[in-house]
mmCIF file of C-alpha atoms in Angstrom:
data_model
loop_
_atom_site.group_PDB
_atom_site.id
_atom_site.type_symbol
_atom_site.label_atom_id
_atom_site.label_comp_id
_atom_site.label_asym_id
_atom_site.label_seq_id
_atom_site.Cartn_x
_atom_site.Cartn_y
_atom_site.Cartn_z
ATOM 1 C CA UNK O 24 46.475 75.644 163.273
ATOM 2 C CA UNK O 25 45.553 73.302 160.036
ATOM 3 C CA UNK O 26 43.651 75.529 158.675
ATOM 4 C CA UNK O 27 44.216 78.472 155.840
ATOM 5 C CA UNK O 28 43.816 81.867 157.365
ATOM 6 C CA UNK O 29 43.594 85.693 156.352
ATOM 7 C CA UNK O 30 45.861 87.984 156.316
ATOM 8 C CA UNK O 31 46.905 91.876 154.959
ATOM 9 C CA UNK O 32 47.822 89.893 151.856
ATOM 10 C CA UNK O 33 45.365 87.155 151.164
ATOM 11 C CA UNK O 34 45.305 83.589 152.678
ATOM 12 C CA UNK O 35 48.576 81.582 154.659
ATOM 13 C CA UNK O 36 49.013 77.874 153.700
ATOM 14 C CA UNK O 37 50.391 76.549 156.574
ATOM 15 C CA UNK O 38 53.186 74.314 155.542
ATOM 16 C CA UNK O 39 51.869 71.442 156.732
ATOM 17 C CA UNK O 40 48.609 71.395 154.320
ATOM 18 C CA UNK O 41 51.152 71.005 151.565
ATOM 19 C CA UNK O 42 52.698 67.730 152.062
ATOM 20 C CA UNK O 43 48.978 66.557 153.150
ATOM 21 C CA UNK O 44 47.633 68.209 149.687
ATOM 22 C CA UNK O 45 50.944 66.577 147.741
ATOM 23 C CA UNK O 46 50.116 63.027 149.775
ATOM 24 C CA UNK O 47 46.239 63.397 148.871
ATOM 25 C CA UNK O 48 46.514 64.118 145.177
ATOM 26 C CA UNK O 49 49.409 61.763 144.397
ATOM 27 C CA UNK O 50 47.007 58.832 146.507
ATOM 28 C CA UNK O 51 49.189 58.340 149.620
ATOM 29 C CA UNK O 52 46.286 59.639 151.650
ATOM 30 C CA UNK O 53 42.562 59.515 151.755
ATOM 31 C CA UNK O 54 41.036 62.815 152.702
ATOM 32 C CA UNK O 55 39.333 63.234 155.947
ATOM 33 C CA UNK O 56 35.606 62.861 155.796
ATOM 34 C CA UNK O 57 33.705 66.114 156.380
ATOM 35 C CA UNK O 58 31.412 66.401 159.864
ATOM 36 C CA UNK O 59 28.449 68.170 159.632
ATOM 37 C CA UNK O 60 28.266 72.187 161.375
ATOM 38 C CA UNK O 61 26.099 75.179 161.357
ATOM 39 C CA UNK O 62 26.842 78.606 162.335
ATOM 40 C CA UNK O 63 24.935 81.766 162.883
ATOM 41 C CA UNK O 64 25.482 85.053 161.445
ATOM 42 C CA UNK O 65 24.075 87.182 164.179
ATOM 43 C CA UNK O 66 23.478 90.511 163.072
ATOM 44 C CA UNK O 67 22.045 93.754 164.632
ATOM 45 C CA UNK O 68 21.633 97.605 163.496
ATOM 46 C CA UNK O 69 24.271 99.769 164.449
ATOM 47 C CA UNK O 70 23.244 102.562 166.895
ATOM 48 C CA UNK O 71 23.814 105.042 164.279
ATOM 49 C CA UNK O 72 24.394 105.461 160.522
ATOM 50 C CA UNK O 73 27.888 106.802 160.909
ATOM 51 C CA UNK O 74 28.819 105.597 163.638
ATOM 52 C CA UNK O 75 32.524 104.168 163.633
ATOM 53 C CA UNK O 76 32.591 104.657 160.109
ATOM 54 C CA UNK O 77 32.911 100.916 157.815
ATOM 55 C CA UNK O 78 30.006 101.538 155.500
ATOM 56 C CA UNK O 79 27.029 99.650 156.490
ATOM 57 C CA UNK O 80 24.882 100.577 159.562
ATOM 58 C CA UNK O 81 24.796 97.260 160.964
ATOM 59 C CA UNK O 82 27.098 94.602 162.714
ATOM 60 C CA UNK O 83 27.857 91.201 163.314
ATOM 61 C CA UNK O 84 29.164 89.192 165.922
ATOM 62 C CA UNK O 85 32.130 87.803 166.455
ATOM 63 C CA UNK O 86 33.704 85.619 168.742
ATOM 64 C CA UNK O 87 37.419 84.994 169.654
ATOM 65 C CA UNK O 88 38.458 81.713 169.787
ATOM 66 C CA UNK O 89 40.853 80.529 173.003
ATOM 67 C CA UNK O 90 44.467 80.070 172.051
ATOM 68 C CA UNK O 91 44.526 76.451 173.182
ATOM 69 C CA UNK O 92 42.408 75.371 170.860
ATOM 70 C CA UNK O 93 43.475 73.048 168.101
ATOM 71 C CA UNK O 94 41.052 73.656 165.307
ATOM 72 C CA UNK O 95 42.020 77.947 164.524
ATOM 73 C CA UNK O 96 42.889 79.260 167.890
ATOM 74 C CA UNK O 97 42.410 83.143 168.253
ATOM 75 C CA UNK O 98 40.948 83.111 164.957
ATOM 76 C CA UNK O 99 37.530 85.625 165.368
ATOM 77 C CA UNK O 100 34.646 83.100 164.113
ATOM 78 C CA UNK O 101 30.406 83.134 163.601
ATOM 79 C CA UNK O 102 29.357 81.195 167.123
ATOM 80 C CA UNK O 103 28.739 77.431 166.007
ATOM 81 C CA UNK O 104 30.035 74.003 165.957
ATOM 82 C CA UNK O 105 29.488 70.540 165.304
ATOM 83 C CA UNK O 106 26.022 68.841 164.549
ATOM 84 C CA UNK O 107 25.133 66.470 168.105
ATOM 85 C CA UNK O 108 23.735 63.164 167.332
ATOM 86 C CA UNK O 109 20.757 64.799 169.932
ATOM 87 C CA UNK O 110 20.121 67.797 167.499
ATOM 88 C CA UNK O 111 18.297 65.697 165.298
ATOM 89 C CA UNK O 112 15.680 64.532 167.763
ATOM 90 C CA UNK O 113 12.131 64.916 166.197
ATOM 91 C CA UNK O 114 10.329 66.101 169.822
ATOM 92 C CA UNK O 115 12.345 69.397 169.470
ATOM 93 C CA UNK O 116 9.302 71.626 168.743
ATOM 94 C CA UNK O 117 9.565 74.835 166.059
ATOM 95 C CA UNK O 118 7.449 77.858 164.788
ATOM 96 C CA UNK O 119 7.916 78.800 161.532
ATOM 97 C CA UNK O 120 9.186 76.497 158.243
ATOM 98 C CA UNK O 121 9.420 72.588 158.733
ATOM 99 C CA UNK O 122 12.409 70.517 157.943
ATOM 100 C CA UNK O 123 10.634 69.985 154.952
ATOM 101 C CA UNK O 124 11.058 73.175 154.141
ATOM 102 C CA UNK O 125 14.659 73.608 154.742
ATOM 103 C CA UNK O 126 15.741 70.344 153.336
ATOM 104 C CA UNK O 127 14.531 72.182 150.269
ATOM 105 C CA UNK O 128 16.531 75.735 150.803
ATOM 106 C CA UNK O 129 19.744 73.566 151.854
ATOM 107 C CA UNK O 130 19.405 70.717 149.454
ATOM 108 C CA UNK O 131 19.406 67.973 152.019
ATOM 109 C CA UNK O 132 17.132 65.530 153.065
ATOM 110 C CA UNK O 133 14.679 66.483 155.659
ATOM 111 C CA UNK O 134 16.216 64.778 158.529
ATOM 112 C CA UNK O 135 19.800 66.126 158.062
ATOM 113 C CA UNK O 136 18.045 69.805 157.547
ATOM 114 C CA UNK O 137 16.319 69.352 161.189
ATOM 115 C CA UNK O 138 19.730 68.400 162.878
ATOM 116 C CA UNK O 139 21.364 70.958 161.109
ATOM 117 C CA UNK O 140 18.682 74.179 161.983
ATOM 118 C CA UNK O 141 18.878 72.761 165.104
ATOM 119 C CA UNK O 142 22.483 72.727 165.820
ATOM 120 C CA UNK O 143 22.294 75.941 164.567
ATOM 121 C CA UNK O 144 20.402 77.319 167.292
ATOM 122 C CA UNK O 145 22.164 75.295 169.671
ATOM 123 C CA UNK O 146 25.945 76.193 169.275
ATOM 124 C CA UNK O 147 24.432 79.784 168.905
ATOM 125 C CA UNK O 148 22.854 79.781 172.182
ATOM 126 C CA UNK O 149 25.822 77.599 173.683
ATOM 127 C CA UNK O 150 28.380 80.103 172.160
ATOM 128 C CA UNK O 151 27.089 83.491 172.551
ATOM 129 C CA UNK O 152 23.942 83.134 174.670
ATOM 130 C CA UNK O 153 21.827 84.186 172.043
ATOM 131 C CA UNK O 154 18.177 81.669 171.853
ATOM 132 C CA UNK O 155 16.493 81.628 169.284
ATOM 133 C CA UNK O 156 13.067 80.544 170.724
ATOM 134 C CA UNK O 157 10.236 81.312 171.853
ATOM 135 C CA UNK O 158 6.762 80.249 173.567
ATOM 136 C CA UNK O 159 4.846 80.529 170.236
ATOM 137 C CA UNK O 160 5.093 81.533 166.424
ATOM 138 C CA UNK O 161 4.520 85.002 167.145
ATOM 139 C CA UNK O 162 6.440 84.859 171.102
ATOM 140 C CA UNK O 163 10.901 85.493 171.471
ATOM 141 C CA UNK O 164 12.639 84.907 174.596
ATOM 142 C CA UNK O 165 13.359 88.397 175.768
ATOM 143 C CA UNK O 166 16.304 87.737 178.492
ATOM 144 C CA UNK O 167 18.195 84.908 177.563
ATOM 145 C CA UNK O 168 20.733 86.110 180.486
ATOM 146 C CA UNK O 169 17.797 84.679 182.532
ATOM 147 C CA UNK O 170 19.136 81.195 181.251
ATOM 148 C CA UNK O 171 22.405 80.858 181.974
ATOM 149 C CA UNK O 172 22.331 77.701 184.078
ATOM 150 C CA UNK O 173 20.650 76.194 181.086
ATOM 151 C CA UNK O 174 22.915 77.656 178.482
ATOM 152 C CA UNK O 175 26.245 76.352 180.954
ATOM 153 C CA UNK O 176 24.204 72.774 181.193
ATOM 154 C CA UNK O 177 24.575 72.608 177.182
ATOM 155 C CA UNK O 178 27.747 73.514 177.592
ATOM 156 C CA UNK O 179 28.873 70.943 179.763
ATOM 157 C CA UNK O 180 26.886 68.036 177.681
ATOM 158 C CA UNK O 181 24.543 67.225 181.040
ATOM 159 C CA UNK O 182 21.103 68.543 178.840
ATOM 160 C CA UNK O 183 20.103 68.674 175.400
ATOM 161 C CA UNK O 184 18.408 71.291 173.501
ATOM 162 C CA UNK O 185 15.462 69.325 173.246
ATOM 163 C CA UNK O 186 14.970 69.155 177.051
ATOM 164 C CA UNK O 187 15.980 72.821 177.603
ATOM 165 C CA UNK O 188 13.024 73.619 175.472
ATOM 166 C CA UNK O 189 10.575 71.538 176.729
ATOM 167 C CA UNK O 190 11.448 72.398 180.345
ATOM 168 C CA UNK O 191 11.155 75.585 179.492
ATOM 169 C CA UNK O 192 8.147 75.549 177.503
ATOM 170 C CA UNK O 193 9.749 77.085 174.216
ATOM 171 C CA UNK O 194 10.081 75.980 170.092
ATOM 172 C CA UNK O 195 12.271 76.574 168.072
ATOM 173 C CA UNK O 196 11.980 80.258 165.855
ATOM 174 C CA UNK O 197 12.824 78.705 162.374
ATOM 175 C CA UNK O 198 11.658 81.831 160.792
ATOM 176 C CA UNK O 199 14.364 83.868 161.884
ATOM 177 C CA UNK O 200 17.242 81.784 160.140
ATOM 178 C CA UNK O 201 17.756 83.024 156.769
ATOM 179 C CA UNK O 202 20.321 79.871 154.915
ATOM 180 C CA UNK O 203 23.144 82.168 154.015
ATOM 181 C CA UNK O 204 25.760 79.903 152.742
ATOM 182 C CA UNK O 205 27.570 76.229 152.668
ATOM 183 C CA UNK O 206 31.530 75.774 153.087
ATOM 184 C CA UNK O 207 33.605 72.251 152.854
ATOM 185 C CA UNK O 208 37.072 72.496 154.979
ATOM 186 C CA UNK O 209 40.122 71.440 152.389
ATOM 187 C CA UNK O 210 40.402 68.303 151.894
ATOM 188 C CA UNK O 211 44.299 68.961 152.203
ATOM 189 C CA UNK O 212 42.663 69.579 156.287
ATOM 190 C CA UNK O 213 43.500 66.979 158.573
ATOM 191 C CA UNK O 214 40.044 68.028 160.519
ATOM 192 C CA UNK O 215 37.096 69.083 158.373
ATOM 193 C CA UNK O 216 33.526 70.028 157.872
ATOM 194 C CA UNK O 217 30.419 70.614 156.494
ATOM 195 C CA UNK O 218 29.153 73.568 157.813
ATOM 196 C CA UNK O 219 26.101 75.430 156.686
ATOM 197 C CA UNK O 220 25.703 79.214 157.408
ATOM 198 C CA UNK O 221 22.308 80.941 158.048
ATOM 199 C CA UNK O 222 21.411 84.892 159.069
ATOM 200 C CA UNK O 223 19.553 85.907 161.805
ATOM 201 C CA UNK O 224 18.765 89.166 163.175
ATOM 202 C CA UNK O 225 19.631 89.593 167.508
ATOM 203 C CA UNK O 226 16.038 89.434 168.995
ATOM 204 C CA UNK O 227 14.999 92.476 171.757
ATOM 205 C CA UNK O 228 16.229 92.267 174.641
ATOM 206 C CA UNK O 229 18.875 90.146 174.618
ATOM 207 C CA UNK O 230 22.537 89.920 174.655
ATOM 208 C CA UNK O 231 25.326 88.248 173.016
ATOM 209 C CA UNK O 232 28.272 87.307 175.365
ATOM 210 C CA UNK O 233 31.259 84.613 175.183
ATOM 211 C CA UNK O 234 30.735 83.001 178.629
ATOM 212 C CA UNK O 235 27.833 82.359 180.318
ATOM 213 C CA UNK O 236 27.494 84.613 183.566
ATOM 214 C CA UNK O 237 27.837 83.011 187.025
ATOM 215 C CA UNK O 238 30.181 80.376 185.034
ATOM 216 C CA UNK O 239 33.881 80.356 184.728
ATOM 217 C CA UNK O 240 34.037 78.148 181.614
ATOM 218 C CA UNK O 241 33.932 80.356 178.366
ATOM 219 C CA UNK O 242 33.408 77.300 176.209
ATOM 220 C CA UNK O 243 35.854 77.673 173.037
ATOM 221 C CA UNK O 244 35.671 81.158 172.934
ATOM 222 C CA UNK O 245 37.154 83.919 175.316
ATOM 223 C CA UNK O 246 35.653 87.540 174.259
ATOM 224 C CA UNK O 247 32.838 88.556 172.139
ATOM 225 C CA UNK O 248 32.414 91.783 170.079
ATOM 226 C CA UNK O 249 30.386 93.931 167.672
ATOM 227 C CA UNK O 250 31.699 95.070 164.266
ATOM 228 C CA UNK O 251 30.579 96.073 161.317
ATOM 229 C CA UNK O 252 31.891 93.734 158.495
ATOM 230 C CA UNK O 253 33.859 96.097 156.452
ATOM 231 C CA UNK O 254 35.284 97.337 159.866
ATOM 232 C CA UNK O 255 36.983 93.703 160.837
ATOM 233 C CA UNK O 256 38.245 92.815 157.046
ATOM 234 C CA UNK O 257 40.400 96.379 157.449
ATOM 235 C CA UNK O 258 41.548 94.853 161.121
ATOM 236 C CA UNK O 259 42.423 91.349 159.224
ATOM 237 C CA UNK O 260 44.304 93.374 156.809
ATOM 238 C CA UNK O 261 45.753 95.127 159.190
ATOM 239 C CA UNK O 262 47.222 92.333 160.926
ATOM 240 C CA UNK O 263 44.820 92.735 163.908
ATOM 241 C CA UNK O 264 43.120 89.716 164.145
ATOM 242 C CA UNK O 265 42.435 86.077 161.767
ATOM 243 C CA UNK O 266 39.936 85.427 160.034
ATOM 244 C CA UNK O 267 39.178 82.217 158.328
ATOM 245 C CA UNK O 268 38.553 82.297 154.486
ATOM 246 C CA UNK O 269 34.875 81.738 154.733
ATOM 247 C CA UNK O 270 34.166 84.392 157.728
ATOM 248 C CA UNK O 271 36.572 86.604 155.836
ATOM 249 C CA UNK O 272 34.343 86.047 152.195
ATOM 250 C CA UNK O 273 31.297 86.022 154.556
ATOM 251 C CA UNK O 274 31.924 89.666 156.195
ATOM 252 C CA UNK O 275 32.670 90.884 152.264
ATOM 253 C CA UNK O 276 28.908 89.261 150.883
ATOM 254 C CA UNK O 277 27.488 90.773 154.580
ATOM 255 C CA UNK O 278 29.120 94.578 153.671
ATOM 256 C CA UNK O 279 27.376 94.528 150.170
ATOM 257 C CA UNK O 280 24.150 94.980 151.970
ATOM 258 C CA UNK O 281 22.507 98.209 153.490
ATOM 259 C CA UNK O 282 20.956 96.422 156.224
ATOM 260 C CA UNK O 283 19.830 93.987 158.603
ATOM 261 C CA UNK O 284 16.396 93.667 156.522
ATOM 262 C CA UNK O 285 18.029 93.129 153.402
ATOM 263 C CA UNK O 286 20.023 90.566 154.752
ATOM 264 C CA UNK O 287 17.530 88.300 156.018
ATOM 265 C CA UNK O 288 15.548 89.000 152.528
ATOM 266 C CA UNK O 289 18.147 87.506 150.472
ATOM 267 C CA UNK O 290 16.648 83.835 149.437
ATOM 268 C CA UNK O 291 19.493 81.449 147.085
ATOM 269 C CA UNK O 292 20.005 77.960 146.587
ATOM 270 C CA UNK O 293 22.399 77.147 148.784
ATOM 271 C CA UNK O 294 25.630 75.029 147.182
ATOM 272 C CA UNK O 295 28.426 73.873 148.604
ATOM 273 C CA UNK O 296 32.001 75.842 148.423
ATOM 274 C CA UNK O 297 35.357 74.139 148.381
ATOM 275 C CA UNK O 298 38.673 75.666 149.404
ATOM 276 C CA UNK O 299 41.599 74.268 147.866
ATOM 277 C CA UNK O 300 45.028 73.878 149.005
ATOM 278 C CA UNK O 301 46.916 73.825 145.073
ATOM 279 C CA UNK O 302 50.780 72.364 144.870
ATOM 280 C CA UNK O 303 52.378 73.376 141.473
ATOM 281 C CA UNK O 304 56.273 73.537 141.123
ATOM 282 C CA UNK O 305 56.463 73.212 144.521
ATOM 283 C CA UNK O 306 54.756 76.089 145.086
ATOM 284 C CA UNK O 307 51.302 76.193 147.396
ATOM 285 C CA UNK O 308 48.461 78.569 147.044
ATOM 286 C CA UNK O 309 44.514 78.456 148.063
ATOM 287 C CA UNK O 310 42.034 78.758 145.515
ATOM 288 C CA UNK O 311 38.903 79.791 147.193
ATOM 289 C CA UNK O 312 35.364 78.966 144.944
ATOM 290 C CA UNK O 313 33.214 81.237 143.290
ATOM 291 C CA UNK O 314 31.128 82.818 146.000
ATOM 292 C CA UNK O 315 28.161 84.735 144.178
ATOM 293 C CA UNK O 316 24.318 83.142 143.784
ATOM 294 C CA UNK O 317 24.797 79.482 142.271
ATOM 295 C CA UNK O 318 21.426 78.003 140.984
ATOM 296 C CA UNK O 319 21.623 73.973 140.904
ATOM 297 C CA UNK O 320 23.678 71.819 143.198
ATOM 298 C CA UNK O 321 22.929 68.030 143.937
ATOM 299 C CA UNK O 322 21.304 66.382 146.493
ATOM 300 C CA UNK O 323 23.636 65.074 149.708
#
């Protein structure tokens, strides 16, 4: 793995980020040039107050990553991924704010805040099985177990999103993404991106789940599970699972809240947060950005 992780005391370098940091700073090497991502932050309440302990009454989901993965195998991750040249096609429909709209929350230009909502929705309903769509503005898909085939189709590359919808008759919910937060890989990282997070809430009736049922292939991913976000920093801690540095700073914002509601009520301008991998005296350390409300940020 290339990437910095968590553990009980704070995040591992791997030694390989050094002499890629060292090569960068000292011009040997260019850094890698960031691909655009969005991930979800699905959230639900927890079935009771005290349940399980952790503090707050809600949870998120997270999702194991398979161990043959190159980019941070086993790590537990938001579902997501890489923006698809087909996410940015303007016949997807939606119900709820424009990409007008979110070009301005994001501080992007329209176009790149369409691909990016809807790779957002995508990877999330690729990755967990969770849509967020519906027939109408005021209408949610209530069994998305009901759409496996077209969830494993997505999967496998043979359908986009925009002709899942439209087959089955369904927009795109924009109003339940709440833009949570923007992190930049390291540009010590020999594979990076862009990735924007937003918050959404897990609509009735459905389910979140790694692999799609009836299909064998899991996608990236090879379990799912529930936790509330104090509960899985003590595990990382612990030693009982990885987190990345942004899920890890992610589940610490998420725990400061007393529920789902408040969650999706938080509104910020959304600006971009850069790990980085520091050599001095031949020593390496990651300094991770300032994470709290930032107004300003330029245009990309």
């Amino acid at each position: 793995m290339n990437e910095p992780r968590m553990t009980g005391s704070g995040p591992v370098v791997p030694r390989g980020l050094a002499e890629r940091a060292r090569d960068i700073s000292e011009g040997r090497l260019a850094p890698a040039v960031p691909r655009d991502a969005a991930t979800v932050i699905l959230l639900r309440q927890a079935l009771s107050a005290d349940e399980g302990g952790g503090g707050a009454g809600f949870e998120a989901f997270l999702l194991r990553r398979t161990a043959e993965l190159e980019f941070a195998p086993g790590a537990y991750v938001f579902p997501g991924g890489s923006v698809d040249a087909r996410d940015a096609d303007p016949g997807v429909g939606w119900a709820g704010p424009g990409p007008a709209d979110f070009a301005a929350l994001l501080d992007v230009r329209p176009d790149r805040a369409r691909a990016l909502v809807c790779a957002a929705v995508r990877e999330t309903f690729e990755e967990s099985g969770v849509l967020l769509a519906g027939a109408s503005h005021d209408d949610l898909v209530s069994d998305s177990a009901a759409l496996a085939a077209d969830r494993h189709a997505l999967l496998a590359g043979t359908a986009s999103l925009a002709e899942v919808l439209s087959r089955r008759g369904l927009v795109l919910r924009t109003d339940l993404l709440t833009p949570w937060a923007r992190w930049i890989t390291p540009e010590a990282s020999p594979r990076r991106f862009d990735t924007w997070f937003f918050a959404a809430a897990l609509p009735p009736g459905q389910a979140a789940t790694a692999a799609p049922e009836g299909h064998a292939d899991p996608g990236e991913s090879e379990s799912g599970t529930w936790l509330r976000p104090a509960l899985a920093l003590e595990a990382a801690r612990a030693g009982q699972m990885t987190l990345l540095p942004p899920t890890a700073v992610t589940l610490g914002e998420l725990a400061g809240h007393a529920d789902v509601p408040a969650i999706l009520a938080r509104r910020q301008v959304i600006t971009p947060r850069l790990p980085k991998v520091i050599v001095e005296d031949g020593r390496v350390r990651l300094h991770l950005p300032q994470t709290g409300p930032e107004p300003g940020g330029e245009r990309t």
